Every structure is written in structure tokens, then in C-alpha cells.
């Protein structure tokens, strides 16, 4: 079966590319735009030594801006894990 350009892998790859570029450029507004209005950001030791779960654009933007979480982090080279058993 041939995967269409709008298939699950393409959709996930496009989202991850946009999310990664926003993180690399440290653009909080663009990072937040990658989430649904009431979406969740779960920080598991990426931006700080604490585990956090933040719901909604306002809380995510505040976290990334107020404590400098995004400014203090260097993230790059994002890619999907396409190993067998992990694909849609």
C-alpha cells in the first residue's frame, strides 16, 4: 500500500518539522501555535529538571517565556522514529 502525502507519517513529519523549526529559532509564539488551544505540553526533563504538564496556549507560552525555559535550551535535528511497531 502506497502512503499518500496526507497519510499519518506525512502529517506527523510536517508537524514535527514545524515544531522543530519553532524550537530551533526560539520563537515562543510559533511553538505555541503548534498546539491546539487546549493542548498539552508535557515537559519530561527537556526544559528543566522538573516534570511539568501544562494545558493551553497561555500556560505553555508563560512557561517557555517567564522562566526562560526556551531561551536556555538548544534543541535541533528532530525526526520521527519509524522503527517497526512504532508507525501508524
JSON list of C-alpha atoms in Angstrom, two decimals:
[
{"chain": "A", "resi": 1, "resn": "UNK", "atom": "CA", "xyz": [0.00, 0.00, 0.00]},
{"chain": "A", "resi": 2, "resn": "UNK", "atom": "CA", "xyz": [1.40, 3.40, -1.02]},
{"chain": "A", "resi": 3, "resn": "UNK", "atom": "CA", "xyz": [1.15, 6.13, 1.58]},
{"chain": "A", "resi": 4, "resn": "UNK", "atom": "CA", "xyz": [-0.47, 9.33, 0.34]},
{"chain": "A", "resi": 5, "resn": "UNK", "atom": "CA", "xyz": [1.19, 12.68, 1.05]},
{"chain": "A", "resi": 6, "resn": "UNK", "atom": "CA", "xyz": [-1.56, 13.30, 3.59]},
{"chain": "A", "resi": 7, "resn": "UNK", "atom": "CA", "xyz": [-1.04, 9.98, 5.37]},
{"chain": "A", "resi": 8, "resn": "UNK", "atom": "CA", "xyz": [-0.21, 9.73, 9.07]},
{"chain": "A", "resi": 9, "resn": "UNK", "atom": "CA", "xyz": [3.58, 9.74, 8.60]},
{"chain": "A", "resi": 10, "resn": "UNK", "atom": "CA", "xyz": [3.44, 12.80, 6.34]},
{"chain": "A", "resi": 11, "resn": "UNK", "atom": "CA", "xyz": [1.17, 14.64, 8.75]},
{"chain": "A", "resi": 12, "resn": "UNK", "atom": "CA", "xyz": [3.39, 13.79, 11.72]},
{"chain": "A", "resi": 13, "resn": "UNK", "atom": "CA", "xyz": [6.58, 14.68, 9.81]},
{"chain": "A", "resi": 14, "resn": "UNK", "atom": "CA", "xyz": [5.16, 18.05, 8.72]},
{"chain": "A", "resi": 15, "resn": "UNK", "atom": "CA", "xyz": [4.08, 18.87, 12.27]},
{"chain": "A", "resi": 16, "resn": "UNK", "atom": "CA", "xyz": [7.42, 17.80, 13.75]},
{"chain": "A", "resi": 17, "resn": "UNK", "atom": "CA", "xyz": [9.28, 19.88, 11.17]},
{"chain": "A", "resi": 18, "resn": "UNK", "atom": "CA", "xyz": [7.24, 23.00, 12.04]},
{"chain": "A", "resi": 19, "resn": "UNK", "atom": "CA", "xyz": [7.58, 22.35, 15.76]},
{"chain": "A", "resi": 20, "resn": "UNK", "atom": "CA", "xyz": [11.33, 21.77, 15.45]},
{"chain": "A", "resi": 21, "resn": "UNK", "atom": "CA", "xyz": [11.90, 24.95, 13.45]},
{"chain": "A", "resi": 22, "resn": "UNK", "atom": "CA", "xyz": [9.98, 26.97, 16.03]},
{"chain": "A", "resi": 23, "resn": "UNK", "atom": "CA", "xyz": [12.07, 25.48, 18.84]},
{"chain": "A", "resi": 24, "resn": "UNK", "atom": "CA", "xyz": [15.35, 25.99, 16.97]},
{"chain": "A", "resi": 25, "resn": "UNK", "atom": "CA", "xyz": [14.56, 29.67, 16.38]},
{"chain": "A", "resi": 26, "resn": "UNK", "atom": "CA", "xyz": [13.31, 30.03, 19.98]},
{"chain": "A", "resi": 27, "resn": "UNK", "atom": "CA", "xyz": [10.06, 31.59, 18.74]},
{"chain": "A", "resi": 28, "resn": "UNK", "atom": "CA", "xyz": [7.61, 31.10, 21.60]},
{"chain": "A", "resi": 29, "resn": "UNK", "atom": "CA", "xyz": [4.59, 32.23, 19.55]},
{"chain": "A", "resi": 30, "resn": "UNK", "atom": "CA", "xyz": [5.34, 29.71, 16.81]},
{"chain": "A", "resi": 31, "resn": "UNK", "atom": "CA", "xyz": [5.95, 26.94, 19.34]},
{"chain": "A", "resi": 32, "resn": "UNK", "atom": "CA", "xyz": [2.61, 27.65, 20.99]},
{"chain": "A", "resi": 33, "resn": "UNK", "atom": "CA", "xyz": [0.86, 27.74, 17.59]},
{"chain": "A", "resi": 34, "resn": "UNK", "atom": "CA", "xyz": [1.80, 24.08, 17.12]},
{"chain": "A", "resi": 35, "resn": "UNK", "atom": "CA", "xyz": [-0.64, 23.12, 19.89]},
{"chain": "A", "resi": 36, "resn": "UNK", "atom": "CA", "xyz": [-4.43, 23.06, 19.88]},
{"chain": "A", "resi": 37, "resn": "UNK", "atom": "CA", "xyz": [-5.87, 25.87, 22.05]},
{"chain": "A", "resi": 38, "resn": "UNK", "atom": "CA", "xyz": [-6.32, 23.49, 25.00]},
{"chain": "A", "resi": 39, "resn": "UNK", "atom": "CA", "xyz": [-3.47, 21.16, 24.05]},
{"chain": "A", "resi": 40, "resn": "UNK", "atom": "CA", "xyz": [-0.90, 19.89, 26.50]},
{"chain": "A", "resi": 41, "resn": "UNK", "atom": "CA", "xyz": [2.86, 20.32, 26.71]},
{"chain": "A", "resi": 42, "resn": "UNK", "atom": "CA", "xyz": [4.41, 17.63, 28.86]},
{"chain": "A", "resi": 43, "resn": "UNK", "atom": "CA", "xyz": [7.95, 18.55, 29.77]},
{"chain": "A", "resi": 44, "resn": "UNK", "atom": "CA", "xyz": [9.82, 15.45, 30.86]},
{"chain": "A", "resi": 45, "resn": "UNK", "atom": "CA", "xyz": [13.25, 16.86, 31.68]},
{"chain": "A", "resi": 46, "resn": "UNK", "atom": "CA", "xyz": [13.65, 18.80, 28.43]},
{"chain": "A", "resi": 47, "resn": "UNK", "atom": "CA", "xyz": [13.39, 22.42, 29.55]},
{"chain": "A", "resi": 48, "resn": "UNK", "atom": "CA", "xyz": [14.07, 21.93, 33.26]},
{"chain": "A", "resi": 49, "resn": "UNK", "atom": "CA", "xyz": [14.85, 19.29, 35.87]},
{"chain": "A", "resi": 50, "resn": "UNK", "atom": "CA", "xyz": [11.18, 19.16, 36.83]},
{"chain": "A", "resi": 51, "resn": "UNK", "atom": "CA", "xyz": [8.37, 17.24, 35.19]},
{"chain": "A", "resi": 52, "resn": "UNK", "atom": "CA", "xyz": [5.59, 19.56, 34.06]},
{"chain": "A", "resi": 53, "resn": "UNK", "atom": "CA", "xyz": [2.24, 19.23, 32.36]},
{"chain": "A", "resi": 54, "resn": "UNK", "atom": "CA", "xyz": [0.84, 22.48, 31.01]},
{"chain": "A", "resi": 55, "resn": "UNK", "atom": "CA", "xyz": [-2.57, 22.91, 29.37]},
{"chain": "A", "resi": 56, "resn": "UNK", "atom": "CA", "xyz": [-3.38, 25.66, 26.89]},
{"chain": "A", "resi": 57, "resn": "UNK", "atom": "CA", "xyz": [-1.58, 28.33, 24.93]},
{"chain": "A", "resi": 58, "resn": "UNK", "atom": "CA", "xyz": [-1.36, 30.81, 27.79]},
{"chain": "A", "resi": 59, "resn": "UNK", "atom": "CA", "xyz": [0.27, 28.41, 30.26]},
{"chain": "A", "resi": 60, "resn": "UNK", "atom": "CA", "xyz": [2.65, 26.98, 27.65]},
{"chain": "A", "resi": 61, "resn": "UNK", "atom": "CA", "xyz": [3.74, 30.45, 26.49]},
{"chain": "A", "resi": 62, "resn": "UNK", "atom": "CA", "xyz": [4.16, 31.62, 30.07]},
{"chain": "A", "resi": 63, "resn": "UNK", "atom": "CA", "xyz": [6.32, 28.62, 30.94]},
{"chain": "A", "resi": 64, "resn": "UNK", "atom": "CA", "xyz": [8.52, 28.99, 27.88]},
{"chain": "A", "resi": 65, "resn": "UNK", "atom": "CA", "xyz": [8.92, 32.73, 28.38]},
{"chain": "A", "resi": 66, "resn": "UNK", "atom": "CA", "xyz": [8.77, 33.60, 32.08]},
{"chain": "A", "resi": 67, "resn": "UNK", "atom": "CA", "xyz": [11.39, 31.20, 33.38]},
{"chain": "A", "resi": 68, "resn": "UNK", "atom": "CA", "xyz": [13.49, 31.37, 30.22]},
{"chain": "A", "resi": 69, "resn": "UNK", "atom": "CA", "xyz": [12.91, 27.67, 29.54]},
{"chain": "A", "resi": 70, "resn": "UNK", "atom": "CA", "xyz": [13.12, 28.03, 25.78]},
{"chain": "A", "resi": 71, "resn": "UNK", "atom": "CA", "xyz": [15.90, 30.62, 25.77]},
{"chain": "A", "resi": 72, "resn": "UNK", "atom": "CA", "xyz": [18.14, 28.35, 27.85]},
{"chain": "A", "resi": 73, "resn": "UNK", "atom": "CA", "xyz": [17.65, 25.29, 25.67]},
{"chain": "A", "resi": 74, "resn": "UNK", "atom": "CA", "xyz": [19.17, 24.23, 22.38]},
{"chain": "A", "resi": 75, "resn": "UNK", "atom": "CA", "xyz": [17.04, 21.70, 20.52]},
{"chain": "A", "resi": 76, "resn": "UNK", "atom": "CA", "xyz": [17.60, 20.52, 16.95]},
{"chain": "A", "resi": 77, "resn": "UNK", "atom": "CA", "xyz": [17.57, 17.64, 14.48]},
{"chain": "A", "resi": 78, "resn": "UNK", "atom": "CA", "xyz": [14.07, 16.33, 15.13]},
{"chain": "A", "resi": 79, "resn": "UNK", "atom": "CA", "xyz": [12.91, 13.21, 13.32]},
{"chain": "A", "resi": 80, "resn": "UNK", "atom": "CA", "xyz": [10.18, 10.62, 13.60]},
{"chain": "A", "resi": 81, "resn": "UNK", "atom": "CA", "xyz": [11.04, 7.22, 14.99]},
{"chain": "A", "resi": 82, "resn": "UNK", "atom": "CA", "xyz": [9.92, 4.94, 12.18]},
{"chain": "A", "resi": 83, "resn": "UNK", "atom": "CA", "xyz": [11.09, 1.63, 13.57]},
{"chain": "A", "resi": 84, "resn": "UNK", "atom": "CA", "xyz": [8.79, -1.32, 13.07]},
{"chain": "A", "resi": 85, "resn": "UNK", "atom": "CA", "xyz": [5.95, -1.31, 15.55]},
{"chain": "A", "resi": 86, "resn": "UNK", "atom": "CA", "xyz": [6.07, 2.45, 16.05]},
{"chain": "A", "resi": 87, "resn": "UNK", "atom": "CA", "xyz": [4.50, 3.55, 12.78]},
{"chain": "A", "resi": 88, "resn": "UNK", "atom": "CA", "xyz": [0.77, 4.16, 12.38]}
]
